[in-house]
XYZ file of C-alpha atoms in Angstrom:
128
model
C -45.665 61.591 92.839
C -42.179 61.325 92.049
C -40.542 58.234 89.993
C -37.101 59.102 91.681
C -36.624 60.436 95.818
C -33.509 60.352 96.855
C -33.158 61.756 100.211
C -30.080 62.536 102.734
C -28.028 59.446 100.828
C -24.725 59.634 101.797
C -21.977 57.856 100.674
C -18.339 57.082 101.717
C -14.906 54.588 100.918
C -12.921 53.854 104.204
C -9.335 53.541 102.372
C -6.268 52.930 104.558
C -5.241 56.496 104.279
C -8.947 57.177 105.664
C -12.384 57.799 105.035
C -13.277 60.015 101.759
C -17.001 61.139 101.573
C -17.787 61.004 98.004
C -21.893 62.060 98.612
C -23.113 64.255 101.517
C -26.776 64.465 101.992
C -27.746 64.214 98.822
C -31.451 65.182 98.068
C -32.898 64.915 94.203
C -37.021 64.531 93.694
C -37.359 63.216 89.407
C -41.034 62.649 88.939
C -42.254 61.043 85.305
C -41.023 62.494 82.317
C -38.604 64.649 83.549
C -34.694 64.211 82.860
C -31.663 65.119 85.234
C -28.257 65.396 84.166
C -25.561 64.968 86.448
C -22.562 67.335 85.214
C -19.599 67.999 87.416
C -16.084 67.889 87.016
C -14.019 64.475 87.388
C -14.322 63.024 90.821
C -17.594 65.549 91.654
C -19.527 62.118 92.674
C -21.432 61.683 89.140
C -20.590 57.889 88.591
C -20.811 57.327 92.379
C -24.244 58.623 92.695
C -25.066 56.715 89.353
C -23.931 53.324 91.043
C -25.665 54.126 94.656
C -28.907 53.934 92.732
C -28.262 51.145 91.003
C -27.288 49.505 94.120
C -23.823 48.578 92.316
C -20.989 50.591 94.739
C -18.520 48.439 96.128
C -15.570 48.294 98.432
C -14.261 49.875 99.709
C -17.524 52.302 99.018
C -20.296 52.153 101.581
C -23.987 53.688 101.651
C -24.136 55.113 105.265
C -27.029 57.118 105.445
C -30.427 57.847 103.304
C -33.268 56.542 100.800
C -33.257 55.822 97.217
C -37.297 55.457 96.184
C -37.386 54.619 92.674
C -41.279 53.797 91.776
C -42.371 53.490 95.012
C -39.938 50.543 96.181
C -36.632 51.839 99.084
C -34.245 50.349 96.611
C -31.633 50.133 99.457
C -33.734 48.021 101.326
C -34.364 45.092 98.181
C -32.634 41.511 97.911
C -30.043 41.190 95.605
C -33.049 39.460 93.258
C -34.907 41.616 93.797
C -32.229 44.378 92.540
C -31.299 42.442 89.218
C -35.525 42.868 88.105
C -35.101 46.542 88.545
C -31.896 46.606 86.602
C -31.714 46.909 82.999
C -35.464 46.715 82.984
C -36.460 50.117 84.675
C -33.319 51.626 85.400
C -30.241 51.903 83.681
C -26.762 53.554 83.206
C -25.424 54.420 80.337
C -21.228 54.671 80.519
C -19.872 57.216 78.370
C -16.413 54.494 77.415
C -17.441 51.629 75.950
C -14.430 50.099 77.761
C -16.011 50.896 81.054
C -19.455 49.090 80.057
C -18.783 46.386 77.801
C -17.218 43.657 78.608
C -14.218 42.181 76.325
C -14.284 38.557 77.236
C -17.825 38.220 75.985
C -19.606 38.847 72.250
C -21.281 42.100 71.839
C -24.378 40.090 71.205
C -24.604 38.294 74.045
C -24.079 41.120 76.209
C -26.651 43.213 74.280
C -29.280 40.018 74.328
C -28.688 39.309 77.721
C -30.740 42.391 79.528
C -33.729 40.997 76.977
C -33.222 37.521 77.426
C -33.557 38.099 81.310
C -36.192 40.829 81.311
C -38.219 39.649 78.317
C -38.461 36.106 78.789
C -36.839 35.734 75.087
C -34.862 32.620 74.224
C -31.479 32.500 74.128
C -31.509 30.958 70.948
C -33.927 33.864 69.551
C -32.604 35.841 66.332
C -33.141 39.756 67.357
């Protein structure tokens, strides 16, 4: 009955000096109420991991191999639509530099409204 499977997810970015495998076979079972912390040292996979579930790695980063369950939906196997309902609603990450997860070109408050305003239904005109 778990609320996170991952199982055999592998992960690799195909740079022009070659490939790099950032996650081999990775296997983690979280069921309701537990937590997980990732700890490693710097480039040990934690933020790559992070953005596989999320469904957020880019190029020149590739899922090759495995499942990500989260609630009883293959998360690699959703729409992009489907992806951004799951987001910010059920699952999130939390960056440890501000830099790294806020974005400068917008307000704080709209980028703090706009997981509600999406998620909740709210206004965009609504006072929090």
């Amino acid at each position: 009955n778990a609320l996170l499977n991952i199982q055999g997810l592998e992960v690799a970015f195909f740079l022009r000096k070659g490939v790099t495998r950032a996650i081999n076979h990775l296997n983690i079972t979280l069921r309701k109420g537990e937590t997980l912390g990732l700890v490693g040292e710097s480039g040990s996979g934690k933020s790559v991991t992070s953005l596989t579930i999320m469904r957020l790695i880019t190029d020149p980063g590739r899922i090759l191999d495995g499942r990500v369950w989260f609630d009883g939906k293959d998360l690699l196997k959703l729409n992009n639509k489907q992806m951004r309902q799951i987001r910010g609603n059920r699952i999130a990450i939390i960056f440890q530099y501000p830099m790294i997860g806020l974005n400068p070109v917008l307000t704080i408050g709209k980028q703090l409204t706009e997981t509600l305003i999406l998620h909740k239904k709210l206004n965009k005109n609504h006072s929090i």
